[in-house]
mmCIF file with all atom_site columns, C-alpha atoms in Angstrom:
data_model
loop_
_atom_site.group_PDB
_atom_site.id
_atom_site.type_symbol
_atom_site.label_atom_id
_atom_site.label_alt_id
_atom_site.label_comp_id
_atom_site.label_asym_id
_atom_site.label_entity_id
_atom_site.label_seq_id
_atom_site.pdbx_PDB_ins_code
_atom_site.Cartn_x
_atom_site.Cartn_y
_atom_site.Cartn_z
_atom_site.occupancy
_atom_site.B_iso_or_equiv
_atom_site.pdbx_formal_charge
_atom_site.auth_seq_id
_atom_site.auth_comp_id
_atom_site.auth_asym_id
_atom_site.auth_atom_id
_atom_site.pdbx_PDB_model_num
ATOM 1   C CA . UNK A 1 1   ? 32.469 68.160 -215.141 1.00 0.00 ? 1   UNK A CA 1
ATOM 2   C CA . UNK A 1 2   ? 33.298 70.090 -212.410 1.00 0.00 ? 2   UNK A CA 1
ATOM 3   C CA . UNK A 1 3   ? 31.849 69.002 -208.856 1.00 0.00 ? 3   UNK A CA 1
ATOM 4   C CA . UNK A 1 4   ? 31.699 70.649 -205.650 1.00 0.00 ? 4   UNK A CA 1
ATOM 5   C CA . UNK A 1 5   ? 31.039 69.034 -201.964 1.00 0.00 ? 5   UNK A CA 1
ATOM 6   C CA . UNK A 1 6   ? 30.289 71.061 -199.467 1.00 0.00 ? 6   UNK A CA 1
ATOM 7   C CA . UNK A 1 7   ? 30.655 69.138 -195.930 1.00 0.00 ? 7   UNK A CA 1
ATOM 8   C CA . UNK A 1 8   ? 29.035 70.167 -193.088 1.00 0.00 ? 8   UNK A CA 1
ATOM 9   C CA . UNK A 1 9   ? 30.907 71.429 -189.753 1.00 0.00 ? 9   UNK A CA 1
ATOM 10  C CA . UNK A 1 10  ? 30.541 68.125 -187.026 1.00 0.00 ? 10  UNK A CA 1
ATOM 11  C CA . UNK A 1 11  ? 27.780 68.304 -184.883 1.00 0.00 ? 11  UNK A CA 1
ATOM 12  C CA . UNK A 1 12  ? 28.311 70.050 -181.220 1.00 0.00 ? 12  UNK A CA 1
ATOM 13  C CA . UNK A 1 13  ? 26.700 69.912 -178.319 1.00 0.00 ? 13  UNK A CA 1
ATOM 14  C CA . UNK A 1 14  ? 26.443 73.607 -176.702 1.00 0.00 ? 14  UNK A CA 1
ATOM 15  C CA . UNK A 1 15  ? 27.868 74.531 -173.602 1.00 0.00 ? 15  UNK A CA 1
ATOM 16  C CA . UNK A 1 16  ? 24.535 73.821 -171.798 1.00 0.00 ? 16  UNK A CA 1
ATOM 17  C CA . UNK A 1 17  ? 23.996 70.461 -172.459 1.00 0.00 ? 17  UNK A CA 1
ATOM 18  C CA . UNK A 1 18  ? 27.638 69.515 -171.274 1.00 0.00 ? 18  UNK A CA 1
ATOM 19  C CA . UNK A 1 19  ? 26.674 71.712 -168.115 1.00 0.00 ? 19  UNK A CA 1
ATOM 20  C CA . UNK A 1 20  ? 23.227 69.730 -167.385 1.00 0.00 ? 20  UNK A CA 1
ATOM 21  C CA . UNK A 1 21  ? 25.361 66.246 -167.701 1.00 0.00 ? 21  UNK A CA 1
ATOM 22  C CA . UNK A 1 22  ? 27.876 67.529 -165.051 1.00 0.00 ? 22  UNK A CA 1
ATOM 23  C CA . UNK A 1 23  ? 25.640 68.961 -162.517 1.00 0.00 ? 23  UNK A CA 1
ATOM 24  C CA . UNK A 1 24  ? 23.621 65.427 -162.957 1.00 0.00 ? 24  UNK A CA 1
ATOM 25  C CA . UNK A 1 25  ? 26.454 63.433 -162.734 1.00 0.00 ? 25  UNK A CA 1
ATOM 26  C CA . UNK A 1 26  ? 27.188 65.264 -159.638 1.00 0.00 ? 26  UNK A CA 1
ATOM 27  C CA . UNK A 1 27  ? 23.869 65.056 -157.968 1.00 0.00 ? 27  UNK A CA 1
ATOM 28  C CA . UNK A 1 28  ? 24.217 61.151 -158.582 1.00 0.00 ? 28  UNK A CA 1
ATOM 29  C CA . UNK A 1 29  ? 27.662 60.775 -157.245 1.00 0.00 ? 29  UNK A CA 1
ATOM 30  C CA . UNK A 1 30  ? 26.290 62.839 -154.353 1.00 0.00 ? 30  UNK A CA 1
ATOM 31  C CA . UNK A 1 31  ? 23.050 60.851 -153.893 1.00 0.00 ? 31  UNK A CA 1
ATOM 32  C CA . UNK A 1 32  ? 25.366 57.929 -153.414 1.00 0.00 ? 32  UNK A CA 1
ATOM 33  C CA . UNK A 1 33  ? 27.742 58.604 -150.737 1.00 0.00 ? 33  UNK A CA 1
ATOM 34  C CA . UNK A 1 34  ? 24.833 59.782 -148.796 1.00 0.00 ? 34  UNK A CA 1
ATOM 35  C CA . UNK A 1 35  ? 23.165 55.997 -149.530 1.00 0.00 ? 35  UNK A CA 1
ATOM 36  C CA . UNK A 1 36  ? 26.280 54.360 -148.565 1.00 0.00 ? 36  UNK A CA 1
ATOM 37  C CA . UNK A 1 37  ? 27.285 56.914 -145.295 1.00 0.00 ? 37  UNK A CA 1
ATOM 38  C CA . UNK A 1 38  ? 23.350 56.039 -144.131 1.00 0.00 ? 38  UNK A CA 1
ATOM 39  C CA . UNK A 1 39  ? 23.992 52.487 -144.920 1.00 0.00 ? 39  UNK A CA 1
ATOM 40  C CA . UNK A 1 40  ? 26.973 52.063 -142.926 1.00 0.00 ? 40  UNK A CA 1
ATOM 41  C CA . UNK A 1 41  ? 25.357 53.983 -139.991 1.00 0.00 ? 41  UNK A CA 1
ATOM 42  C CA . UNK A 1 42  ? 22.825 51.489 -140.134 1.00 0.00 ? 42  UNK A CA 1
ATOM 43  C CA . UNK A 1 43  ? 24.787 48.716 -139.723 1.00 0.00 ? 43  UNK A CA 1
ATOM 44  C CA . UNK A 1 44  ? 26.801 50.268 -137.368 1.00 0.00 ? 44  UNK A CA 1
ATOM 45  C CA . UNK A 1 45  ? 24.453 50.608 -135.028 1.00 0.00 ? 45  UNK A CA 1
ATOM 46  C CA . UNK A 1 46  ? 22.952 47.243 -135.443 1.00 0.00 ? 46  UNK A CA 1
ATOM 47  C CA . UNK A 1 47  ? 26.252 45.489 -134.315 1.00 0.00 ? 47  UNK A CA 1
ATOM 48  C CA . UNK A 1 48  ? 27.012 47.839 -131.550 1.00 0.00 ? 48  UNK A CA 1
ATOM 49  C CA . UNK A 1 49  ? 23.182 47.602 -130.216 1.00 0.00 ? 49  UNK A CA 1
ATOM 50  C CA . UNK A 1 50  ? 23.456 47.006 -126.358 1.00 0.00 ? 50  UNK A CA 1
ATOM 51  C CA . UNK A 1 51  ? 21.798 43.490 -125.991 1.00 0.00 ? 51  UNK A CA 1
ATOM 52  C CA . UNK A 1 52  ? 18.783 43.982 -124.073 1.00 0.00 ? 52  UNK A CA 1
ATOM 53  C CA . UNK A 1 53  ? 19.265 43.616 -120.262 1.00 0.00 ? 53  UNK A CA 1
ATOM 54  C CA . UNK A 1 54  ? 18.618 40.329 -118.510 1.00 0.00 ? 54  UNK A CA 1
ATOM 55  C CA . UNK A 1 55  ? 16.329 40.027 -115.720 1.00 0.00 ? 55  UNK A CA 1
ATOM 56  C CA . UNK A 1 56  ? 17.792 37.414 -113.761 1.00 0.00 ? 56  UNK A CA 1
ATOM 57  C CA . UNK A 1 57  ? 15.674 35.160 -111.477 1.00 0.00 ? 57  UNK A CA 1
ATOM 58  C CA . UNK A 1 58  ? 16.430 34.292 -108.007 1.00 0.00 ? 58  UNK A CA 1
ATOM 59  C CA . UNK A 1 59  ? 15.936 30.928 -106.949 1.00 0.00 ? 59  UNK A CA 1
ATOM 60  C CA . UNK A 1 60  ? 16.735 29.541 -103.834 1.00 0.00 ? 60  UNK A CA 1
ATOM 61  C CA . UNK A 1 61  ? 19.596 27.009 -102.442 1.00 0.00 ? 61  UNK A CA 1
ATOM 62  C CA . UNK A 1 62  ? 17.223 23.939 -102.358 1.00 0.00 ? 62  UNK A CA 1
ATOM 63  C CA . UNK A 1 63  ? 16.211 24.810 -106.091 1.00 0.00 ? 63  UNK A CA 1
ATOM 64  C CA . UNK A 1 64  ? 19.436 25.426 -107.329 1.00 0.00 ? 64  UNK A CA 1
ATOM 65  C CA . UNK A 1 65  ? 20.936 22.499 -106.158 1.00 0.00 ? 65  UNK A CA 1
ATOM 66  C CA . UNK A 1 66  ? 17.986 20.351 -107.751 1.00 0.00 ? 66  UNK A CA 1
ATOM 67  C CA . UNK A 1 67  ? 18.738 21.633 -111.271 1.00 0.00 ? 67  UNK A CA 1
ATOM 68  C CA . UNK A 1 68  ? 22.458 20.950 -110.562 1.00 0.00 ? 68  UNK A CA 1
ATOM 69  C CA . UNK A 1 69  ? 21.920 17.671 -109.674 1.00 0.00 ? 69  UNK A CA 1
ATOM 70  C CA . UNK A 1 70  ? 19.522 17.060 -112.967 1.00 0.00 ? 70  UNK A CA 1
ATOM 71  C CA . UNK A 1 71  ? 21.954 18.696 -114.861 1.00 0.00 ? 71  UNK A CA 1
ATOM 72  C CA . UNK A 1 72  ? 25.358 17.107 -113.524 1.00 0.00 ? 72  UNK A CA 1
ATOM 73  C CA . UNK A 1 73  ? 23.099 13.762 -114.290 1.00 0.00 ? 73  UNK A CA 1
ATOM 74  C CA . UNK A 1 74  ? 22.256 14.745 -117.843 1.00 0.00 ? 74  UNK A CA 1
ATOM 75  C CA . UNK A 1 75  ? 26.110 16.004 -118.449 1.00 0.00 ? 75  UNK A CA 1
ATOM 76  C CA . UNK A 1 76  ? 26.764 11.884 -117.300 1.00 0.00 ? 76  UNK A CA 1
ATOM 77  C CA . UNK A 1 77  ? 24.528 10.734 -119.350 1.00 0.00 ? 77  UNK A CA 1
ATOM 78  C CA . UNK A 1 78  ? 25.744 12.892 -122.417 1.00 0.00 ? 78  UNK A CA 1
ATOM 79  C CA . UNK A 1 79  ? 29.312 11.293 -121.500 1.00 0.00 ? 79  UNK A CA 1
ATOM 80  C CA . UNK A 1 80  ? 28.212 7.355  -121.415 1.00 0.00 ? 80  UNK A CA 1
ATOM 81  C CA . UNK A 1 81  ? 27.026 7.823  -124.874 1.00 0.00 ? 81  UNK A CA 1
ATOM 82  C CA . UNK A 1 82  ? 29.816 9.067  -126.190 1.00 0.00 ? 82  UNK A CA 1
ATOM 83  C CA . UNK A 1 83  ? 32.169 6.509  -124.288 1.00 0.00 ? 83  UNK A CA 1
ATOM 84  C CA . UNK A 1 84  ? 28.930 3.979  -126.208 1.00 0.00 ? 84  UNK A CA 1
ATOM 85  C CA . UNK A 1 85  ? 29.657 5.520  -129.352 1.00 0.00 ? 85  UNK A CA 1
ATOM 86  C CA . UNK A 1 86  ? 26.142 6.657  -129.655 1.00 0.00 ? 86  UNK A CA 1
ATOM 87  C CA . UNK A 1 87  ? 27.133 10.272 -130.530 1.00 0.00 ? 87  UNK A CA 1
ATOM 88  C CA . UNK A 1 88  ? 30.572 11.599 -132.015 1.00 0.00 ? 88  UNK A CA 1
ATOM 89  C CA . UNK A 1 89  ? 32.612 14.263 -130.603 1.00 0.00 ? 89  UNK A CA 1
ATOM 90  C CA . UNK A 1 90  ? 31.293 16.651 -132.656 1.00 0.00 ? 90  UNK A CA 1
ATOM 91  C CA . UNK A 1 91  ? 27.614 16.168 -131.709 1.00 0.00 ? 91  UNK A CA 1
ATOM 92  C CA . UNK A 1 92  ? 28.732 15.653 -128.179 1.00 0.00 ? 92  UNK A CA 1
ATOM 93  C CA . UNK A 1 93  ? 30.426 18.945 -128.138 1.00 0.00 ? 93  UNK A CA 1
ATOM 94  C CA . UNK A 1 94  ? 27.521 20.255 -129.469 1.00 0.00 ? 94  UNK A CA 1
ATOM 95  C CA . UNK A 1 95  ? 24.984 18.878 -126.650 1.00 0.00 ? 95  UNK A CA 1
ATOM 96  C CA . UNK A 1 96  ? 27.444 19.821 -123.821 1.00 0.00 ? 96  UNK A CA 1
ATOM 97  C CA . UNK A 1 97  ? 27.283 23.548 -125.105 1.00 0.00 ? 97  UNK A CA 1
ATOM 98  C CA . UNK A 1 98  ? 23.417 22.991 -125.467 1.00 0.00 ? 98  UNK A CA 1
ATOM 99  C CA . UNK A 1 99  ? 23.340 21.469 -121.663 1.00 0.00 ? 99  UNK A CA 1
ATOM 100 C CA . UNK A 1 100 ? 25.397 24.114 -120.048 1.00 0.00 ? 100 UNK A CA 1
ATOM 101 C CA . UNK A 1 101 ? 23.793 26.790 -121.958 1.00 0.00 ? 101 UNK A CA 1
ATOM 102 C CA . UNK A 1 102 ? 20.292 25.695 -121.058 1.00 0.00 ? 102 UNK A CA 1
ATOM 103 C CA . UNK A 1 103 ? 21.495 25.501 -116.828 1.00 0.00 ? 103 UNK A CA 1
ATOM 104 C CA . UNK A 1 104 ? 22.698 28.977 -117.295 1.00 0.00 ? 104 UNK A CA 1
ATOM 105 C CA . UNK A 1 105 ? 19.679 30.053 -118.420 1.00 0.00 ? 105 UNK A CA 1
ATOM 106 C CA . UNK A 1 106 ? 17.292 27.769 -116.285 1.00 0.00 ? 106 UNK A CA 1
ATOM 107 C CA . UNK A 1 107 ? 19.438 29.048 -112.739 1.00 0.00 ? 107 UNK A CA 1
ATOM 108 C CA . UNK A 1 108 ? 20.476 32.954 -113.904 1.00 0.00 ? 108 UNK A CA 1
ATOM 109 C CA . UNK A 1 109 ? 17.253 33.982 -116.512 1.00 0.00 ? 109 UNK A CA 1
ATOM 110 C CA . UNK A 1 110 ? 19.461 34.880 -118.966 1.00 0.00 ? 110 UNK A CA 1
ATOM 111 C CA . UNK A 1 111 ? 19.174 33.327 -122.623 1.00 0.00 ? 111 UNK A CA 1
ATOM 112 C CA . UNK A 1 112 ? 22.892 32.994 -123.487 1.00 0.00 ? 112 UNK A CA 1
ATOM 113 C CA . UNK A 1 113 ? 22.312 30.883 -126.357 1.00 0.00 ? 113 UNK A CA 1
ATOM 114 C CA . UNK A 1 114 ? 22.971 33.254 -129.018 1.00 0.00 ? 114 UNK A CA 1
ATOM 115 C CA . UNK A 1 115 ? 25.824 34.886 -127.073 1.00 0.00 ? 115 UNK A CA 1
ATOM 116 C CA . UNK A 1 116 ? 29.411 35.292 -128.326 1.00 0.00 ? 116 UNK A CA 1
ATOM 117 C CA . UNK A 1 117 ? 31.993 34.829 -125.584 1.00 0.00 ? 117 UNK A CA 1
ATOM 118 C CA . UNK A 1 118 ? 32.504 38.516 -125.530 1.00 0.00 ? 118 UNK A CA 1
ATOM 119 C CA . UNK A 1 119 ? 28.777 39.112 -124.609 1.00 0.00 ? 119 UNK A CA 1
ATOM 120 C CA . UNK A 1 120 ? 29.130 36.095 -122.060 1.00 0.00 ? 120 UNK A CA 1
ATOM 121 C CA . UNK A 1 121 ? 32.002 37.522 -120.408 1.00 0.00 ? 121 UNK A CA 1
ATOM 122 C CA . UNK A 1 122 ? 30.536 41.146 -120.225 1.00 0.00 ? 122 UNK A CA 1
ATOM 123 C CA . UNK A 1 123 ? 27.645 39.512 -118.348 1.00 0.00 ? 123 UNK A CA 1
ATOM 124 C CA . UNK A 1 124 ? 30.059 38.185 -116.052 1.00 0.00 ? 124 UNK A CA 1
ATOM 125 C CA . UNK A 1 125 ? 28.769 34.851 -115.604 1.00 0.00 ? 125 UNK A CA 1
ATOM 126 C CA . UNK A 1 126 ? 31.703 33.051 -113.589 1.00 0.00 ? 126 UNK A CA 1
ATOM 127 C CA . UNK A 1 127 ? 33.543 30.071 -115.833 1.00 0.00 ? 127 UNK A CA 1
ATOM 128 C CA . UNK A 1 128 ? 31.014 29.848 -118.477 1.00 0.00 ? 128 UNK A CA 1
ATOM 129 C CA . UNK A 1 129 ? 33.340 32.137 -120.685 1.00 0.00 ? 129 UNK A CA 1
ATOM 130 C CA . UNK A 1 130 ? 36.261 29.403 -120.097 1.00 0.00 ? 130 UNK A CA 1
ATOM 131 C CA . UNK A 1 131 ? 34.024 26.354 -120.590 1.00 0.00 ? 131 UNK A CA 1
ATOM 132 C CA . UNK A 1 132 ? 32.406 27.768 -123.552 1.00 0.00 ? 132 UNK A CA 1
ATOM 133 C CA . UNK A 1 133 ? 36.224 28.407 -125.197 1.00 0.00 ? 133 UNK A CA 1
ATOM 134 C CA . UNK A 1 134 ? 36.806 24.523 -124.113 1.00 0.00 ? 134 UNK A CA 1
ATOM 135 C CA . UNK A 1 135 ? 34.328 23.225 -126.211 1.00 0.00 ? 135 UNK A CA 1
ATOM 136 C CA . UNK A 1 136 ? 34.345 26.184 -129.471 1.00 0.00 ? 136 UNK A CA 1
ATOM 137 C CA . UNK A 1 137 ? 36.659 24.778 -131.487 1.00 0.00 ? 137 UNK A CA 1
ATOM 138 C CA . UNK A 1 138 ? 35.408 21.021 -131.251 1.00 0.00 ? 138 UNK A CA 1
ATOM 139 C CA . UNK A 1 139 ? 32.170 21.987 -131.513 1.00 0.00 ? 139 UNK A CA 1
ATOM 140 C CA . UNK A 1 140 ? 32.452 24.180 -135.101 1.00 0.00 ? 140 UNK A CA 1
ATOM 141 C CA . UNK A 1 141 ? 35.785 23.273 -136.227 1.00 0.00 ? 141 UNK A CA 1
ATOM 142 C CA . UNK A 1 142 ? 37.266 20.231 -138.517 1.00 0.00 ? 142 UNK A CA 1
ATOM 143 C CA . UNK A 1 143 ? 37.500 17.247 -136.902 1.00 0.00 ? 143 UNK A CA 1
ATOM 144 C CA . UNK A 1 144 ? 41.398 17.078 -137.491 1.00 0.00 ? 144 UNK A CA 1
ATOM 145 C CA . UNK A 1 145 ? 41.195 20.465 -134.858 1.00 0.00 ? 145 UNK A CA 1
ATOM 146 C CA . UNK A 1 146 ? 39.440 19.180 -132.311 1.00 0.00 ? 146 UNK A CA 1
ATOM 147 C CA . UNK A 1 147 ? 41.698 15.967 -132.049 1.00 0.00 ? 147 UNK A CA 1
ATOM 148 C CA . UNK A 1 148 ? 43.536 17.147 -128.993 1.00 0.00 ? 148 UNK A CA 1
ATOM 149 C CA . UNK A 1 149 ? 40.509 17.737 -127.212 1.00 0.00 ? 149 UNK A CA 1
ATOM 150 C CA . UNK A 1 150 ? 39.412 14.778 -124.783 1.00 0.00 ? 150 UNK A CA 1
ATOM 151 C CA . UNK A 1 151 ? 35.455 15.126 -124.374 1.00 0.00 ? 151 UNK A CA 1
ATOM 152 C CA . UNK A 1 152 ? 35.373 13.300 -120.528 1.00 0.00 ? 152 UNK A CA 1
ATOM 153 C CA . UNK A 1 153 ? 37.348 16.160 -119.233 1.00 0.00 ? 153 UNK A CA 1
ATOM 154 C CA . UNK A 1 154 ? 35.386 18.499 -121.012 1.00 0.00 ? 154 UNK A CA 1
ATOM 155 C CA . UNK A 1 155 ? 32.499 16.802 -119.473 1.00 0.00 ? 155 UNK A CA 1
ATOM 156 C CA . UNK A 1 156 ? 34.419 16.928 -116.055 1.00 0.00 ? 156 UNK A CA 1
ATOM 157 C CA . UNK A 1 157 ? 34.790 20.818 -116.499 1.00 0.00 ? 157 UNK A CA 1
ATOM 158 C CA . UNK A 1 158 ? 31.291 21.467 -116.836 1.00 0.00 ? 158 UNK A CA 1
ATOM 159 C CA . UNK A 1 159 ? 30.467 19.598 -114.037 1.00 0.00 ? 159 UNK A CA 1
ATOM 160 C CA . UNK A 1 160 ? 33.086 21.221 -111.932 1.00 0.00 ? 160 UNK A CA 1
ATOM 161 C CA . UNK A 1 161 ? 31.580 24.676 -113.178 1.00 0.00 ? 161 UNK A CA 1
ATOM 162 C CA . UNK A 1 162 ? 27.857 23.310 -112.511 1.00 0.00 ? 162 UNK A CA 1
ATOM 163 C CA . UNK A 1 163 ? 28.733 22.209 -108.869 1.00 0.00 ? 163 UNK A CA 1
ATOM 164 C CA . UNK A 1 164 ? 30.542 24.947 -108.330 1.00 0.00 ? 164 UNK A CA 1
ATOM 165 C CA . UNK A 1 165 ? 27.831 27.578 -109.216 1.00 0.00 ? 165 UNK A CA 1
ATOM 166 C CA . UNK A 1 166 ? 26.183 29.715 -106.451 1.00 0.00 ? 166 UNK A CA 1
#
């Protein structure tokens, strides 16, 4: 007995259908570079958004020398409980930069509490670049970083920079 198979030819897709999976493919890939360009502007502008302008307060020379006076006291007071090992030098570090950032902002009007030291120094606000840099590293860093650092002088800087401040 004699038997015969025909097979069928493979199946194809026509020239269309390889056409429409191109030109989508393309309109995807196109769809998101444009996403990712518009992302990326976004966020471009976000981090190089000029920081709203401070409106700085006057005060006058009697005023200015109470608040230096309440905060060279509270800078002391910070210092005696570190030397009473009430606070560490980490949290000390941390309540100086709290103290000096609050005088700055009680004498000049200007929040610099969420400043970098770039934005402090563009603001020009004398020392407070330098004092901030003095206690940075103590005040985020591991404790084997910040062993160099002596906290009374620290202290005595920002009451240096406090006094001195016109």
């Amino acid at each position: 007995m004699v038997t015969t198979v025909k097979l069928q030819h493979p199946f194809e897709y026509s020239w269309w259908v390889t056409l429409i999976a191109v030109v989508l493919g393309a309109i995807a890939l196109t769809a998101i570079v444009f996403f990712l360009i518009k992302a990326f502007r976004i966020l471009r502008k976000k981090k190089n958004a000029p920081r709203p302008a401070a409106t700085k307060i006057a005060m006058s020379p009697d005023m200015i020398y109470r608040v230096k006076n309440q905060y060279i006291g509270r800078v002391q007071a910070l210092l005696n409980n570190y030397t009473q090992n009430k606070v560490d030098k980490r949290e000390g570090y941390q309540q100086l930069s709290a103290l000096i950032r609050e005088f700055v902002h009680e004498v000049t009007g200007i929040n610099v509490e969420n400043f970098t030291i770039k934005e402090v120094k563009a603001f020009g606000i004398k020392k407070l670049d330098v004092l901030m840099e003095e206690y940075y590293v103590p005040e985020f860093a591991e404790d084997e970083k910040a062993k160099d650092r002596d906290f009374a002088e620290s202290c005595n800087k920002a009451v240096g920079v406090i006094k001195a401040w016109s």
